[in-house]
């Protein structure tokens, strides 16, 4: 698995987790969903993603979106 796929998988899991927390715990967890969406949007334009840096340090191979 390369960094790109790891970032997409991580974002998907975090989005589903935040939706579940919003439904079962508190409506305020929707702000976590908004944060995830904003982070994905800014990384699409800037190429900077904190999760990609972490995955690179964990030894994932480079992808085409995040290096």
Coordinates of C-alpha atoms in Angstrom, one line a residue:
X1 CA 0.0 0.0 0.0
X2 CA 1.4 3.4 -0.9
X3 CA 0.9 6.7 0.9
X4 CA -2.0 7.8 -1.4
X5 CA -4.1 4.8 -0.7
X6 CA -3.3 4.9 3.0
X7 CA -4.3 8.6 3.2
X8 CA -7.6 7.9 1.4
X9 CA -8.3 4.9 3.6
X10 CA -7.5 6.9 6.8
X11 CA -9.8 9.7 5.6
X12 CA -12.6 7.3 4.9
X13 CA -12.3 5.6 8.3
X14 CA -12.2 9.0 10.1
X15 CA -15.2 10.3 8.1
X16 CA -17.3 7.2 9.0
X17 CA -16.2 7.4 12.6
X18 CA -17.2 11.0 12.8
X19 CA -20.6 10.4 11.3
X20 CA -21.1 7.5 13.8
X21 CA -20.1 9.8 16.7
X22 CA -22.4 12.5 15.4
X23 CA -25.3 10.1 15.3
X24 CA -24.7 8.2 18.6
X25 CA -22.9 10.6 20.9
X26 CA -23.3 14.3 20.1
X27 CA -24.3 16.4 17.1
X28 CA -21.2 18.5 17.8
X29 CA -19.1 15.8 16.3
X30 CA -20.2 17.0 12.9
X31 CA -17.4 19.6 13.3
X32 CA -15.0 16.7 13.1
X33 CA -16.5 15.8 9.8
X34 CA -16.1 19.4 8.6
X35 CA -12.5 19.4 9.7
X36 CA -11.8 16.2 7.7
X37 CA -13.5 17.7 4.6
X38 CA -11.5 21.0 4.9
X39 CA -8.3 19.1 5.3
X40 CA -9.0 17.0 2.2
X41 CA -9.8 20.1 0.3
X42 CA -6.7 22.0 1.2
X43 CA -4.5 19.0 0.6
X44 CA -6.0 18.6 -2.9
X45 CA -4.8 22.2 -3.8
X46 CA -1.6 22.5 -1.8
X47 CA -0.3 18.9 -1.8
X48 CA 0.4 19.2 2.0
X49 CA -1.2 16.5 4.2
X50 CA -0.1 15.9 7.8
X51 CA -1.3 12.2 7.6
X52 CA 0.9 11.7 4.5
X53 CA 3.9 12.8 6.5
X54 CA 3.1 10.3 9.3
X55 CA 2.5 7.5 6.8
X56 CA 5.9 8.3 5.1
X57 CA 7.6 8.1 8.5
X58 CA 5.9 4.7 9.1
X59 CA 7.6 3.4 5.9
X60 CA 4.8 3.5 3.3
X61 CA 6.0 3.8 -0.3
X62 CA 5.5 7.1 -2.2
X63 CA 2.5 7.5 -4.3
X64 CA 1.7 10.1 -7.0
X65 CA -0.2 12.6 -5.0
X66 CA 1.8 12.7 -1.8
X67 CA 5.6 12.3 -1.8

